[in-house]
Amino acid sequence: WAPMGITVNSVAPVIDTPMYQATRARLSPEQLTWLDSIFQLRIPLGGKPGNADSDLAPVMVFLASEMSRFITGQVFPVDGGMVMLG
């Protein structure tokens, strides 16, 4: 598709969403403590899932814009450093 000017990229987010909040609401206090401690250990930037508006949306706008015209076939982790892709 690239020869036709079509780029294809993907985003791998770890974002706080309504579905994530609904899942949290079903957890016991002990499970919430465990989950929060895991995120604290595994997400270097902030220790919790990111915000859709301030963390994910700018990446999506960039990828949808002409600024990303020379980028294709990439995965963009928006996860606060949880997964390091090489």
PDB file of C-alpha atoms in Angstrom:
ATOM      1  CA  TRP A   1       0.000   0.000   0.000  1.00  0.00           C
ATOM      2  CA  ALA A   2       2.938   2.337   0.577  1.00  0.00           C
ATOM      3  CA  PRO A   3       3.521   2.884  -3.174  1.00  0.00           C
ATOM      4  CA  MET A   4      -0.018   4.284  -3.278  1.00  0.00           C
ATOM      5  CA  GLY A   5       0.663   6.648  -0.385  1.00  0.00           C
ATOM      6  CA  ILE A   6      -1.185   4.538   2.168  1.00  0.00           C
ATOM      7  CA  THR A   7       0.558   4.042   5.477  1.00  0.00           C
ATOM      8  CA  VAL A   8      -0.403   1.478   8.078  1.00  0.00           C
ATOM      9  CA  ASN A   9       0.680   1.798  11.688  1.00  0.00           C
ATOM     10  CA  SER A  10      -0.705   0.585  14.989  1.00  0.00           C
ATOM     11  CA  VAL A  11      -0.892   1.776  18.565  1.00  0.00           C
ATOM     12  CA  ALA A  12      -0.437  -0.447  21.627  1.00  0.00           C
ATOM     13  CA  PRO A  13      -1.949   1.579  24.465  1.00  0.00           C
ATOM     14  CA  VAL A  14      -2.191   1.088  28.198  1.00  0.00           C
ATOM     15  CA  ILE A  15      -4.899   3.663  28.877  1.00  0.00           C
ATOM     16  CA  ASP A  16      -7.427   4.270  31.638  1.00  0.00           C
ATOM     17  CA  THR A  17     -10.806   3.772  29.937  1.00  0.00           C
ATOM     18  CA  PRO A  18     -14.408   3.319  31.097  1.00  0.00           C
ATOM     19  CA  MET A  19     -14.010  -0.427  30.496  1.00  0.00           C
ATOM     20  CA  TYR A  20     -10.891  -0.460  32.682  1.00  0.00           C
ATOM     21  CA  GLN A  21     -12.780   1.423  35.413  1.00  0.00           C
ATOM     22  CA  ALA A  22     -15.680  -1.062  35.178  1.00  0.00           C
ATOM     23  CA  THR A  23     -13.203  -3.903  35.628  1.00  0.00           C
ATOM     24  CA  ARG A  24     -11.658  -2.170  38.643  1.00  0.00           C
ATOM     25  CA  ALA A  25     -15.139  -1.764  40.163  1.00  0.00           C
ATOM     26  CA  ARG A  26     -15.555  -5.547  40.172  1.00  0.00           C
ATOM     27  CA  LEU A  27     -12.296  -6.201  42.023  1.00  0.00           C
ATOM     28  CA  SER A  28     -11.922  -6.704  45.742  1.00  0.00           C
ATOM     29  CA  PRO A  29      -9.786  -4.250  47.740  1.00  0.00           C
ATOM     30  CA  GLU A  30      -7.027  -6.875  47.848  1.00  0.00           C
ATOM     31  CA  GLN A  31      -7.149  -7.361  44.076  1.00  0.00           C
ATOM     32  CA  LEU A  32      -7.040  -3.592  43.521  1.00  0.00           C
ATOM     33  CA  THR A  33      -4.004  -3.311  45.773  1.00  0.00           C
ATOM     34  CA  TRP A  34      -2.292  -6.088  43.821  1.00  0.00           C
ATOM     35  CA  LEU A  35      -3.180  -4.573  40.425  1.00  0.00           C
ATOM     36  CA  ASP A  36      -2.017  -1.105  41.448  1.00  0.00           C
ATOM     37  CA  SER A  37       1.271  -2.505  42.759  1.00  0.00           C
ATOM     38  CA  ILE A  38       1.873  -4.318  39.457  1.00  0.00           C
ATOM     39  CA  PHE A  39       1.305  -1.113  37.485  1.00  0.00           C
ATOM     40  CA  GLN A  40       3.584   0.789  39.888  1.00  0.00           C
ATOM     41  CA  LEU A  41       6.356  -1.694  39.127  1.00  0.00           C
ATOM     42  CA  ARG A  42       5.793  -2.061  35.383  1.00  0.00           C
ATOM     43  CA  ILE A  43       4.912   1.443  34.159  1.00  0.00           C
ATOM     44  CA  PRO A  44       7.975   3.660  34.662  1.00  0.00           C
ATOM     45  CA  LEU A  45       6.195   6.887  33.633  1.00  0.00           C
ATOM     46  CA  GLY A  46       3.627   7.448  36.356  1.00  0.00           C
ATOM     47  CA  GLY A  47       2.977   3.926  37.595  1.00  0.00           C
ATOM     48  CA  LYS A  48      -0.569   3.741  36.222  1.00  0.00           C
ATOM     49  CA  PRO A  49      -2.420   3.565  32.890  1.00  0.00           C
ATOM     50  CA  GLY A  50      -2.314   6.738  30.838  1.00  0.00           C
ATOM     51  CA  ASN A  51      -4.999   9.276  30.041  1.00  0.00           C
ATOM     52  CA  ALA A  52      -6.808   8.945  26.710  1.00  0.00           C
ATOM     53  CA  ASP A  53      -6.977  12.694  26.100  1.00  0.00           C
ATOM     54  CA  SER A  54      -3.488  13.772  27.088  1.00  0.00           C
ATOM     55  CA  ASP A  55      -1.458  10.625  26.394  1.00  0.00           C
ATOM     56  CA  LEU A  56      -3.145   8.704  23.564  1.00  0.00           C
ATOM     57  CA  ALA A  57      -4.954  11.366  21.526  1.00  0.00           C
ATOM     58  CA  PRO A  58      -1.807  13.311  20.511  1.00  0.00           C
ATOM     59  CA  VAL A  59      -0.260  10.127  19.106  1.00  0.00           C
ATOM     60  CA  MET A  60      -3.423   9.350  17.155  1.00  0.00           C
ATOM     61  CA  VAL A  61      -3.602  12.895  15.772  1.00  0.00           C
ATOM     62  CA  PHE A  62       0.050  12.661  14.720  1.00  0.00           C
ATOM     63  CA  LEU A  63      -0.479   9.329  12.966  1.00  0.00           C
ATOM     64  CA  ALA A  64      -3.559  10.668  11.174  1.00  0.00           C
ATOM     65  CA  SER A  65      -1.709  13.781  10.042  1.00  0.00           C
ATOM     66  CA  GLU A  66       0.625  14.559   7.186  1.00  0.00           C
ATOM     67  CA  MET A  67       3.456  14.709   9.743  1.00  0.00           C
ATOM     68  CA  SER A  68       3.592  10.901   9.762  1.00  0.00           C
ATOM     69  CA  ARG A  69       3.666  10.557   5.964  1.00  0.00           C
ATOM     70  CA  PHE A  70       7.064   8.796   5.983  1.00  0.00           C
ATOM     71  CA  ILE A  71       6.196   6.275   8.704  1.00  0.00           C
ATOM     72  CA  THR A  72       4.612   2.911   7.971  1.00  0.00           C
ATOM     73  CA  GLY A  73       4.597  -0.595   9.411  1.00  0.00           C
ATOM     74  CA  GLN A  74       5.263   0.554  12.967  1.00  0.00           C
ATOM     75  CA  VAL A  75       3.793  -0.183  16.378  1.00  0.00           C
ATOM     76  CA  PHE A  76       3.625   2.785  18.740  1.00  0.00           C
ATOM     77  CA  PRO A  77       3.459   1.718  22.386  1.00  0.00           C
ATOM     78  CA  VAL A  78       1.614   4.374  24.382  1.00  0.00           C
ATOM     79  CA  ASP A  79       2.117   2.637  27.681  1.00  0.00           C
ATOM     80  CA  GLY A  80       4.359   4.730  29.896  1.00  0.00           C
ATOM     81  CA  GLY A  81       7.300   2.431  29.136  1.00  0.00           C
ATOM     82  CA  MET A  82       5.548  -0.790  30.181  1.00  0.00           C
ATOM     83  CA  VAL A  83       6.654  -2.651  27.066  1.00  0.00           C
ATOM     84  CA  MET A  84       9.899  -1.736  25.390  1.00  0.00           C
ATOM     85  CA  LEU A  85       9.795  -2.483  21.660  1.00  0.00           C
ATOM     86  CA  GLY A  86      12.996  -2.551  19.705  1.00  0.00           C
TER      87      GLY A  86
END
